[in-house]
Coordinates of C-alpha atoms and ligand atoms in Angstrom, one line a residue:
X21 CA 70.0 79.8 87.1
X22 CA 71.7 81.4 89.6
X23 CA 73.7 79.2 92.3
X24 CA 74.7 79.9 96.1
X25 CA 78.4 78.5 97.6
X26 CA 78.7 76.3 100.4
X27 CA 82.2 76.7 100.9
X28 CA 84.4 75.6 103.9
X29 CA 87.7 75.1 104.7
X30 CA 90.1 72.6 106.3
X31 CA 93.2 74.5 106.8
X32 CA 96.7 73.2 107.4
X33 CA 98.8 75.7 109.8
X34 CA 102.8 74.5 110.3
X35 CA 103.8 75.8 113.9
X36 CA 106.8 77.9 114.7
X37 CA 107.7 75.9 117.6
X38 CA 111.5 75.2 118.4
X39 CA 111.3 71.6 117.9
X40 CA 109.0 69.1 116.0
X41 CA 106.1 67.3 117.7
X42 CA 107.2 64.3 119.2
X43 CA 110.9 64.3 119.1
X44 CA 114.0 66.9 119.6
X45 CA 114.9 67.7 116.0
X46 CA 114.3 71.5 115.3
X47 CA 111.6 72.8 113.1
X48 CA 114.0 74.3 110.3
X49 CA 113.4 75.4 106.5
X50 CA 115.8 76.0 103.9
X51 CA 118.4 73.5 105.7
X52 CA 119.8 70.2 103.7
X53 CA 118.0 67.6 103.4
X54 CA 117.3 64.9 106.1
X55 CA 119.4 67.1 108.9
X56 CA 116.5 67.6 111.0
X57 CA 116.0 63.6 111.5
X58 CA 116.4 61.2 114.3
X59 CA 114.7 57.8 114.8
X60 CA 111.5 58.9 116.0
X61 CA 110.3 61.2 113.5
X62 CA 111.7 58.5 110.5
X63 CA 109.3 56.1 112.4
X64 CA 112.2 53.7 113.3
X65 CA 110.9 50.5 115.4
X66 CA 110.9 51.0 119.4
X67 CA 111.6 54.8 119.2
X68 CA 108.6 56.4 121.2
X69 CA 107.0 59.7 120.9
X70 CA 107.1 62.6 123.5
X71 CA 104.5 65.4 123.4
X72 CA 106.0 68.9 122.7
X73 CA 104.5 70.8 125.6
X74 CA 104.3 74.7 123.1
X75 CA 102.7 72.8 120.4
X76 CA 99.5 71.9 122.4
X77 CA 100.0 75.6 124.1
X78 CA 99.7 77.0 120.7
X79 CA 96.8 75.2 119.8
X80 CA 94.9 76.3 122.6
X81 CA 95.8 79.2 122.1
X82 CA 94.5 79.4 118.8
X83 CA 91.2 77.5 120.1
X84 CA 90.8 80.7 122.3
X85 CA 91.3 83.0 120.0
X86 CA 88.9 81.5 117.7
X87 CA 86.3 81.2 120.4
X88 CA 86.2 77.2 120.9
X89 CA 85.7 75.3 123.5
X90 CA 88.3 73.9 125.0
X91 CA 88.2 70.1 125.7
X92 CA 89.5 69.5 129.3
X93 CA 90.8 65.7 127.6
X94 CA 91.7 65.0 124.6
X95 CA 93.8 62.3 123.2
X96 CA 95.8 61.5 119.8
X97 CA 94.6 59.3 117.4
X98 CA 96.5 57.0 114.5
X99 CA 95.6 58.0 111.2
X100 CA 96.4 55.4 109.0
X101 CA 97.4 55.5 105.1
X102 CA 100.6 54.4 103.3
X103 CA 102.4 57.1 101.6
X104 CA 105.9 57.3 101.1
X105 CA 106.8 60.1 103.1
X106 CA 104.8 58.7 106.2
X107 CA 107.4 56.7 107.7
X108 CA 105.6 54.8 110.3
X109 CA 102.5 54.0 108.2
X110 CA 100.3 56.5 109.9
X111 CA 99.6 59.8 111.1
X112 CA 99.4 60.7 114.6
X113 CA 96.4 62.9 114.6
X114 CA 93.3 63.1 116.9
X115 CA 90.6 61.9 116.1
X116 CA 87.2 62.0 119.0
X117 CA 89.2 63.8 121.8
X118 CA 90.6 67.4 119.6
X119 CA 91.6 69.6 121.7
X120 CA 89.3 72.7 120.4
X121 CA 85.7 72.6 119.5
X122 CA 82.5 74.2 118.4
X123 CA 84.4 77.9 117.4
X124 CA 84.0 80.5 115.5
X125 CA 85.4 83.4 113.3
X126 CA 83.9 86.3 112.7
X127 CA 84.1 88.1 109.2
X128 CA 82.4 90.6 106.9
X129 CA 80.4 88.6 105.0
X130 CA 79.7 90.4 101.6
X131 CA 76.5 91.5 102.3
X132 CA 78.7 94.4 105.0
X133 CA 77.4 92.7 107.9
X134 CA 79.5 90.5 110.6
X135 CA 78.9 86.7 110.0
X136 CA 80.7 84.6 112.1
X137 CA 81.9 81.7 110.3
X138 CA 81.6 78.2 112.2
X139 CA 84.5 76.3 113.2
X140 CA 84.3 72.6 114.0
X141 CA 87.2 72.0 115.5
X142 CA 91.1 72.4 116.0
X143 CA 93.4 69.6 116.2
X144 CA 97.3 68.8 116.4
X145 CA 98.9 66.8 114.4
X146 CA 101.8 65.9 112.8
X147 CA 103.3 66.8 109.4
X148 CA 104.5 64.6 107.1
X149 CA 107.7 64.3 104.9
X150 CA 108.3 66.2 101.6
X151 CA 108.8 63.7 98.4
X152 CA 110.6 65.5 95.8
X153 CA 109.8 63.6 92.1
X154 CA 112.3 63.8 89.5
X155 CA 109.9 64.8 87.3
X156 CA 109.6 68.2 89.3
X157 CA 113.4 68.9 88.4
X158 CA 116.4 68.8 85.7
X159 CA 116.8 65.1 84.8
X160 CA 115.3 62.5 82.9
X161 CA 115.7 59.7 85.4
X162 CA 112.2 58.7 87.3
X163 CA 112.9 58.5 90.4
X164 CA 110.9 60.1 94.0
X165 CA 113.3 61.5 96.8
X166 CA 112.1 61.9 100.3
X167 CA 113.0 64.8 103.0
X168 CA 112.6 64.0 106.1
X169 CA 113.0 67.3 107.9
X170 CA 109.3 68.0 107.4
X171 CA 108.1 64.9 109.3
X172 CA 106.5 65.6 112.5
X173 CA 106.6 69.5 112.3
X174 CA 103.4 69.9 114.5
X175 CA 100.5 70.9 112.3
X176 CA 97.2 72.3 113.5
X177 CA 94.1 71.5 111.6
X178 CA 91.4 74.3 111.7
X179 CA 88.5 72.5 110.1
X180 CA 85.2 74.8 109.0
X181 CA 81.9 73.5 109.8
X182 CA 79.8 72.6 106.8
X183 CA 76.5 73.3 108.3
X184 CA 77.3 75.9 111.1
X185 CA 77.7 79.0 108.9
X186 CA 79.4 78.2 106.3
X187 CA 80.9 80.8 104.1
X188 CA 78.8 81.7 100.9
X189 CA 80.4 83.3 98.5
X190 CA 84.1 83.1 97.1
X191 CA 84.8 86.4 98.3
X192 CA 84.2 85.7 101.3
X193 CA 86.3 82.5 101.3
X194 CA 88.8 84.7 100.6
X195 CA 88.2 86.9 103.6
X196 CA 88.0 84.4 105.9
X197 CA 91.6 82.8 105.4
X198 CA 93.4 86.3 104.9
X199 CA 91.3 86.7 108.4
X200 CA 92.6 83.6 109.5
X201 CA 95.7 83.8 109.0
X202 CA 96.2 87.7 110.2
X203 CA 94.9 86.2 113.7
X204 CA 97.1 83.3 113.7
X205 CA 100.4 85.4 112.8
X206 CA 99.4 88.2 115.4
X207 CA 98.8 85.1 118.3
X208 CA 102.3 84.1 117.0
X209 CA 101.9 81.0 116.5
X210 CA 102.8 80.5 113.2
X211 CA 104.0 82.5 110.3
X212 CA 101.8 80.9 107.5
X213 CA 104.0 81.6 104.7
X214 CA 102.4 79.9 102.2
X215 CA 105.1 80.0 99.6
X216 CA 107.1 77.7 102.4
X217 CA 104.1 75.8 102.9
X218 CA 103.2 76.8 106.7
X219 CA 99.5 77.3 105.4
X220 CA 97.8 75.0 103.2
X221 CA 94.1 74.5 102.5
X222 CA 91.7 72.3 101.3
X223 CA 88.4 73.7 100.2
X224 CA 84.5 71.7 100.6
X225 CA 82.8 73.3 97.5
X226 CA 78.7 72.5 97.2
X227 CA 76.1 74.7 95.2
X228 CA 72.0 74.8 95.6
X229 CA 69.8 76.6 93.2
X230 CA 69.6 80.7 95.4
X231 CA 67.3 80.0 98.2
X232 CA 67.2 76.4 98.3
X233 CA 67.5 74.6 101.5
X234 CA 69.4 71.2 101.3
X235 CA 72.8 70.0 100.6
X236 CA 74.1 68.6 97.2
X237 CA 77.1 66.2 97.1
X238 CA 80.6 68.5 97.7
X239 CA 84.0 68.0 96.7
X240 CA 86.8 68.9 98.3
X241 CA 90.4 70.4 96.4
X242 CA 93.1 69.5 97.9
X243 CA 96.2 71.1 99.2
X244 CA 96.2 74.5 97.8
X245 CA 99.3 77.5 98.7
X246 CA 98.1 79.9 97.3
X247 CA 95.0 82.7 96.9
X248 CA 95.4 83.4 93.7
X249 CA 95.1 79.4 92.9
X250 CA 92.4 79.2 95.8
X251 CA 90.3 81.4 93.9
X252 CA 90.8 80.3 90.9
X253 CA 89.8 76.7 92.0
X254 CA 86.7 78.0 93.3
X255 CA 85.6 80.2 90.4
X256 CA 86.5 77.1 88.3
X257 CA 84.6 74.2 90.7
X258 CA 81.4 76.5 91.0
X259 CA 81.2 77.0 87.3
X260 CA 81.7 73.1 86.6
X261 CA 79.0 71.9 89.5
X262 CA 76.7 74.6 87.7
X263 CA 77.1 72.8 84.2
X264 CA 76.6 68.9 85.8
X265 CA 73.3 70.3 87.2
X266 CA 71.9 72.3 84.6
X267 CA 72.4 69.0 82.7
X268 CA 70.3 67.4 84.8
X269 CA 73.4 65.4 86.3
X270 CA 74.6 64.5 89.9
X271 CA 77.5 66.0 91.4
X272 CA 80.3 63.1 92.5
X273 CA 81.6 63.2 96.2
X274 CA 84.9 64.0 95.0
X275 CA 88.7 64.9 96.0
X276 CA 89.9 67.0 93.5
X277 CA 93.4 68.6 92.7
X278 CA 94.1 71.8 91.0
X279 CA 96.2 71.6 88.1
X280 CA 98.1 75.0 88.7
X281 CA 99.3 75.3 84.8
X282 CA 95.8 74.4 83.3
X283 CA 94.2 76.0 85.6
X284 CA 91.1 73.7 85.7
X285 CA 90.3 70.9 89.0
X286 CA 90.8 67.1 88.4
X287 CA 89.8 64.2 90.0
X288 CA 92.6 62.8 92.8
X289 CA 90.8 59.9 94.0
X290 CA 87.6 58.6 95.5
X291 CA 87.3 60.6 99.3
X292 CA 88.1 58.4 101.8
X293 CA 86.0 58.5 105.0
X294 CA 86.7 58.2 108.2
X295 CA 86.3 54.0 108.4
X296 CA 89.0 54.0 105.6
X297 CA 91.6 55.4 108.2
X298 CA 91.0 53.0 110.9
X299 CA 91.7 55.5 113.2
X300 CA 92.4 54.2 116.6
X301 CA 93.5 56.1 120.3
X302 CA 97.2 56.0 120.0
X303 CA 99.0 53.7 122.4
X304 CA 102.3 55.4 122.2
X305 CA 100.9 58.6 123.9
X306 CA 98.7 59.3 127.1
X307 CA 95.5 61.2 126.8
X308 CA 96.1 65.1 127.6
X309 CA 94.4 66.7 130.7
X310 CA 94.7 70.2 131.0
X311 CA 94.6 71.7 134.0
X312 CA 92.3 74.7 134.2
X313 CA 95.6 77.0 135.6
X314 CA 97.1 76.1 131.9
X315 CA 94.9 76.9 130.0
X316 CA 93.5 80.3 132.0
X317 CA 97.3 81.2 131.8
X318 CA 96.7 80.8 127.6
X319 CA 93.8 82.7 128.0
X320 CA 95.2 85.8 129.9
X321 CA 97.9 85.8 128.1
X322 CA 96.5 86.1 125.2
X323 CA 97.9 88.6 122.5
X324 CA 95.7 91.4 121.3
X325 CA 93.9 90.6 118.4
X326 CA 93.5 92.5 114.4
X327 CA 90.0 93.7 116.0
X328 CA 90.6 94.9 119.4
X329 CA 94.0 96.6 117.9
X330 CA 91.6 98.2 115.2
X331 CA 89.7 99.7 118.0
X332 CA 92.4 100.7 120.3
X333 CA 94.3 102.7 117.5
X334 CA 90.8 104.1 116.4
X335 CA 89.8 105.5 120.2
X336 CA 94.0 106.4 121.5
X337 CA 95.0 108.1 118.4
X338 CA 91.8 108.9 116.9
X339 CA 93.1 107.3 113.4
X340 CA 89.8 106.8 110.8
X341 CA 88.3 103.1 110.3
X342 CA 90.0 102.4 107.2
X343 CA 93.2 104.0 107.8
X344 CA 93.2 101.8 110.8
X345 CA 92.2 98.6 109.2
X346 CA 95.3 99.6 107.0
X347 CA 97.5 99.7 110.0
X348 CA 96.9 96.4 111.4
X349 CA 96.5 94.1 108.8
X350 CA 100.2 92.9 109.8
X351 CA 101.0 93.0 113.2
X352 CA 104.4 94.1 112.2
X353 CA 103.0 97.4 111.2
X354 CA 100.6 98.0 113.9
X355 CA 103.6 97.5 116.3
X356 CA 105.6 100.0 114.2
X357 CA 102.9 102.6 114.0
X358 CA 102.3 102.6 118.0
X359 CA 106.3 102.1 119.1
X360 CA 106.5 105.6 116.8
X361 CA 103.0 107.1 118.2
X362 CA 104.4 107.3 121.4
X363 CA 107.1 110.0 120.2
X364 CA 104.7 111.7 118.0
X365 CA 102.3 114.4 118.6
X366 CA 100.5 114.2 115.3
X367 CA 99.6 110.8 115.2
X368 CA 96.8 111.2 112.2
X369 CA 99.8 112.6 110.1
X370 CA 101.9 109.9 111.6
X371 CA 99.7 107.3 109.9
X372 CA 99.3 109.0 107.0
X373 CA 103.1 109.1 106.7
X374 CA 103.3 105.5 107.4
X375 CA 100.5 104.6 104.6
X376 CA 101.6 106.6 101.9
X377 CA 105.3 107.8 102.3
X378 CA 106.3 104.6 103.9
X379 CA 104.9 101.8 102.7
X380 CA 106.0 103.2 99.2
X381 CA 109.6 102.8 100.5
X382 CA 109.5 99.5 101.7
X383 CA 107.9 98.5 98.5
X384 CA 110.2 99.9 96.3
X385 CA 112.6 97.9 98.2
X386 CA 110.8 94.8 98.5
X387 CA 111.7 95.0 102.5
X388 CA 109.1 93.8 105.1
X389 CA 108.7 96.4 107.9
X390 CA 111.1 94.5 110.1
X391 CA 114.1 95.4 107.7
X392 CA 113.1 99.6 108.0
X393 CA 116.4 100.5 108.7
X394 CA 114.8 103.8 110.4
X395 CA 113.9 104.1 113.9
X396 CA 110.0 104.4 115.2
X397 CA 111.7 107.4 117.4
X398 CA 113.1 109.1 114.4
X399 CA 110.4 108.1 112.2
X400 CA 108.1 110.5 114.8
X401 CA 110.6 112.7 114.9
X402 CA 110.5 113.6 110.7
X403 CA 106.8 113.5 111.3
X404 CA 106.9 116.2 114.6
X405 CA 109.0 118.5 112.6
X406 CA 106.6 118.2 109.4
X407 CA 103.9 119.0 111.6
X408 CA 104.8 122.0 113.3
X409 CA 105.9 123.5 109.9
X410 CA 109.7 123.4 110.4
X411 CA 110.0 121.1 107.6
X412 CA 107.7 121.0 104.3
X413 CA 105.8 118.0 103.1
X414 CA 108.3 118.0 100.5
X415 CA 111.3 118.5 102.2
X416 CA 110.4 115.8 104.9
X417 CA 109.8 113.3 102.0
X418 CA 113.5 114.2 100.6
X419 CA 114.7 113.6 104.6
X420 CA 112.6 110.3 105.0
X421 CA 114.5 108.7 101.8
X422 CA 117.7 109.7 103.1
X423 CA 116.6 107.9 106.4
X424 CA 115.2 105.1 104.6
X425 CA 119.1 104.6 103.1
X426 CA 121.1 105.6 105.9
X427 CA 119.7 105.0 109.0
X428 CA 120.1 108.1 110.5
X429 CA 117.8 110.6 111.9
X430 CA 116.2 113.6 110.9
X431 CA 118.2 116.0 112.6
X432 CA 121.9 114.8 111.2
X433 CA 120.3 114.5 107.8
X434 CA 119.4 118.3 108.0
X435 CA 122.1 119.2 109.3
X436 CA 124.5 117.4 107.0
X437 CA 122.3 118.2 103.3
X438 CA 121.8 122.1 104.6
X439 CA 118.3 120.8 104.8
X440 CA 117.3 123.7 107.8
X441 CA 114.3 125.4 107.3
X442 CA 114.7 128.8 106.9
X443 CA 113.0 130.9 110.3
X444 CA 114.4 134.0 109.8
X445 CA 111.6 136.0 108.9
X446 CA 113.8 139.0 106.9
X447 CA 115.6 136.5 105.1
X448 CA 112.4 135.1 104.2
X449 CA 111.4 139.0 103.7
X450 CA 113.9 139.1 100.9
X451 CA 112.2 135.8 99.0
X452 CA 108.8 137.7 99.3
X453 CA 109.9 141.1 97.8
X454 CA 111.7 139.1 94.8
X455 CA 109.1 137.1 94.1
X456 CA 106.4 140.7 94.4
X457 CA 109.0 142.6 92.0
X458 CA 108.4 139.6 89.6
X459 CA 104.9 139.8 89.7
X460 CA 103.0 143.3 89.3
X461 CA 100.0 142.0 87.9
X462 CA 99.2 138.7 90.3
X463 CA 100.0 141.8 93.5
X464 CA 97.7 143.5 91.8
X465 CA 94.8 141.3 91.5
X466 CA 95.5 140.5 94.8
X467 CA 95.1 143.9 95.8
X468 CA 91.9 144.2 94.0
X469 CA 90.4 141.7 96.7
X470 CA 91.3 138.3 94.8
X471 CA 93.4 136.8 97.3
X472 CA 93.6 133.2 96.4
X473 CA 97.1 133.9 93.4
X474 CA 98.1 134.3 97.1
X475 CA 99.1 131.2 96.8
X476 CA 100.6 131.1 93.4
X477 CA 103.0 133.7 95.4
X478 CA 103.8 131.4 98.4
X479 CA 104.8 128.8 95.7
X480 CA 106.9 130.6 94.1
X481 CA 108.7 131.8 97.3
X482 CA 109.2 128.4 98.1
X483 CA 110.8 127.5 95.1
X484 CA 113.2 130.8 95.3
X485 CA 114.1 129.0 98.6
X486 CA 114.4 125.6 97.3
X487 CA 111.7 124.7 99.7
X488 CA 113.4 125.7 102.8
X489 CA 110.4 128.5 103.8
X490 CA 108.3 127.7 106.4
X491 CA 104.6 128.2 103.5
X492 CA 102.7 129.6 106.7
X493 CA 105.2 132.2 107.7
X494 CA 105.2 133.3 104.4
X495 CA 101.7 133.7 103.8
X496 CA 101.7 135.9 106.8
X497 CA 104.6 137.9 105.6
X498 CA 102.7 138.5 102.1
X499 CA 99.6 139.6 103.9
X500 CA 101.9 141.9 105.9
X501 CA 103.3 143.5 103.1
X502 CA 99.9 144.4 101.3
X503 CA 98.3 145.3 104.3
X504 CA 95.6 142.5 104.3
Ligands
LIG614 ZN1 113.2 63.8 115.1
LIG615 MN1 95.1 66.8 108.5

């Protein structure tokens, strides 16, 4: 039988503010361990939490982005569990007063067409310490550790909405968080690097027979950093549902983990509801009001986002869909390609240089586009002279990974490597006639009326000059000398 996903997600997102959530300590990664502590986020008796002003800023401003309303109050909420890296016992969370709700996020759903995908809500959080388990390292000893530096790094929580449009397939669970997380790097609000943990996901996974209406029992896998595991999870929970209801069994409201070495889900423990949290209004902290001036500032301030950038590099520089799409799928790279569009007259073989020349660099180099040790200025520059024909394609490749090494621009390199093109049309005269004397039988086919060894000709004249003629000036000197 065949099966449709229900899939949603509730998605962890660490923000890159300066300091943590409730307290002074910076938000820091790869520091020791425990340096980033002080008596409030260790949960220390009497110490008393104070509201980090850019955290709430940047979850508004990821509520706008993602089309929510915006609750005028909202209030934080104790979330209570014991877990050893929970200092205090509980979570401060928020719980009926979040400050975004009812959102959305639009996609291409499989099918080609937009779908936007529901979002329930948005809330800010805390995060909680890191336990490091002996286990997990070199020695035999069992024994848990606990960081500390992690605790109360303010989290948002972007949680899907199970009956609002839910994403149906696992492709497009897969779209929607590389979506998601291209909007929340451009709105800079976090870099969800989820090798460091910054973005972290837990997936609702239900099946119905195609076409049925109705919901069947879901289970949720927990805490996933990866796509590649995401995915796998997925493929893996759909296939097992599939089996438990072809045998005629019911599927168990579940909390799963995925094993990441047997790559197969197991069970984590029962799901807790909401009544097993005992969630009550934090005393500690006053509800938020937001003035309307706060949050229209957040609004008009709002960076461009992946699709209004698609659109304006589409209709300014008349760049193709797709090559566009290409362009902004990091922000990094969209910035790069306008900062050098606006020294470039060719700005479709400006792209095209960043896509294929460019992008092979960095790769081989394993450098994000912030390390390009070349210049947008000089970048549009190689690409101006490549255009009007003072530099081969070939030539200009050999200047670009001289630039990619050195840092220099196009001109120095040229000048330095004897790179100048050669515009001296007798000196290129004397290529031509060599290249002619060489070859009586492709002049004469050519004279015959069968012009295209013309270019056999032009290729050989630019190897005699070790690429240095400019291919359109010799064309026209050929055509000269045979009268054409
Ligand atoms: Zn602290
Ligand atoms: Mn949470």
């Amino acid at each position: 039988m065949e099966y449709d996903a229900i899939i949603c997600f509730e998605t962890h997102v660490e923000l890159k503010t300066e300091t943590k959530l409730f307290c002074g300590c910076r938000v820091a990664y790869d520091i020791p361990p425990n340096t980033e502590v002080c008596p409030v986020c260790t949960g220390q008796p009497g110490a008393l939490p104070v509201l980090n002003k850019k955290a709430v800023e940047y979850a508004i401003r990821a509520g706008v982005a993602l089309d929510c309303t915006i609750n005028q109050r909202s209030r934080f909420a104790r979330k209570n569990y014991f877990y050893p890296d929970l200092p205090k016992g509980y979570q401060i969370s928020q719980y009926e007063l979040p400050f975004c709700e009812n959102g959305c996020l639009e996609i291409t759903g499989d099918n080609g067409n937009p779908y936007p995908v529901g979002i329930k809500r948005i809330h800010l959080e805390e995060d909680a310490g890191k336990l490091v388990h002996s286990s997990d390292s070199f020695d035999d000893a069992d024994y848990s550790l606990v960081d500390y530096n992690r605790s109360s790094v303010p989290l948002l929580e972007i949680v899907g909405d199970h009956e609002q449009n839910p994403l149906r397939s696992i492709q497009e669970a897969r779209t929607y968080l590389e979506k998601l997380r291209q909007i929340l790097r451009y709105i800079g609000i976090s870099d969800c690097k989820m090798e460091k943990g910054q973005l972290r996901c837990d997936v609702n996974l239900s099946i119905r027979p195609r076409g049925a209406k109705g919901f069947n029992n879901r289970t949720e896998v927990k805490n996933m950093s990866s796509f590649r595991f995401m995915m796998e999870a997925l493929e893996y929970e759909m296939k097992r549902q599939a089996e438990i209801l072809e045998s005629g069994g019911a599927i168990e409201q579940e909390t799963l983990l995925f094993d990441e070495v047997k790559h197969i889900t197991r069970p984590m423990r029962s799901k807790e509801n909401a009544p097993d949290y005992r969630y009550f209004p934090d005393p500690d902290l006053l509800e938020v009001n937001l003035e309307d001036k706060f949050v229209n500032d957040i609004r008009s301030a709002l960076p461009e986002l992946p699709h209004q950038r698609v659109k304006r590099i589409m209709d300014e520089y008349a760049i193709p869909r797709d090559d566009a799409l290409i362009l902004t799928k990091d922000r990094d790279i969209s910035d790069y390609f306008t900062a050098c569009a606006s020294h470039c007259r060719d700005p479709k073989k400006l792209s095209h240089w960043i896509i294929k020349e460019l992008f092979r660099l960095l790769k081989d180099a394993s450098f994000a586009i912030g390390e390009c040790p070349i210049a947008p200025k000089d970048f549009a520059e190689l690409v101006n002279l490549v255009s009007q024909g003072n530099v081969t394609p070939g030539i200009g490749r050999k200047i670009l990974d001289d630039m990619f090494k050195t840092g220099e621009n196009p001109e120095s390199i040229i000048h330095k490597k004897g790179l100048k093109p050669i515009q001296d049309d007798d000196q290129l005269a004397v290529f031509v006639d060599a290249v002619m004397d060489e070859n009586p039988k492709v002049v004469s086919q050519i004279r015959e009326g069968n012009l295209k060894p013309i270019d056999f000709l032009v290729g050989q004249v630019m190897r005699k000059s070790k690429g240095k003629a400019n291919p359109k000036s010799v064309i026209e000197i050929i055509r000269g000398k045979l009268g054409l």
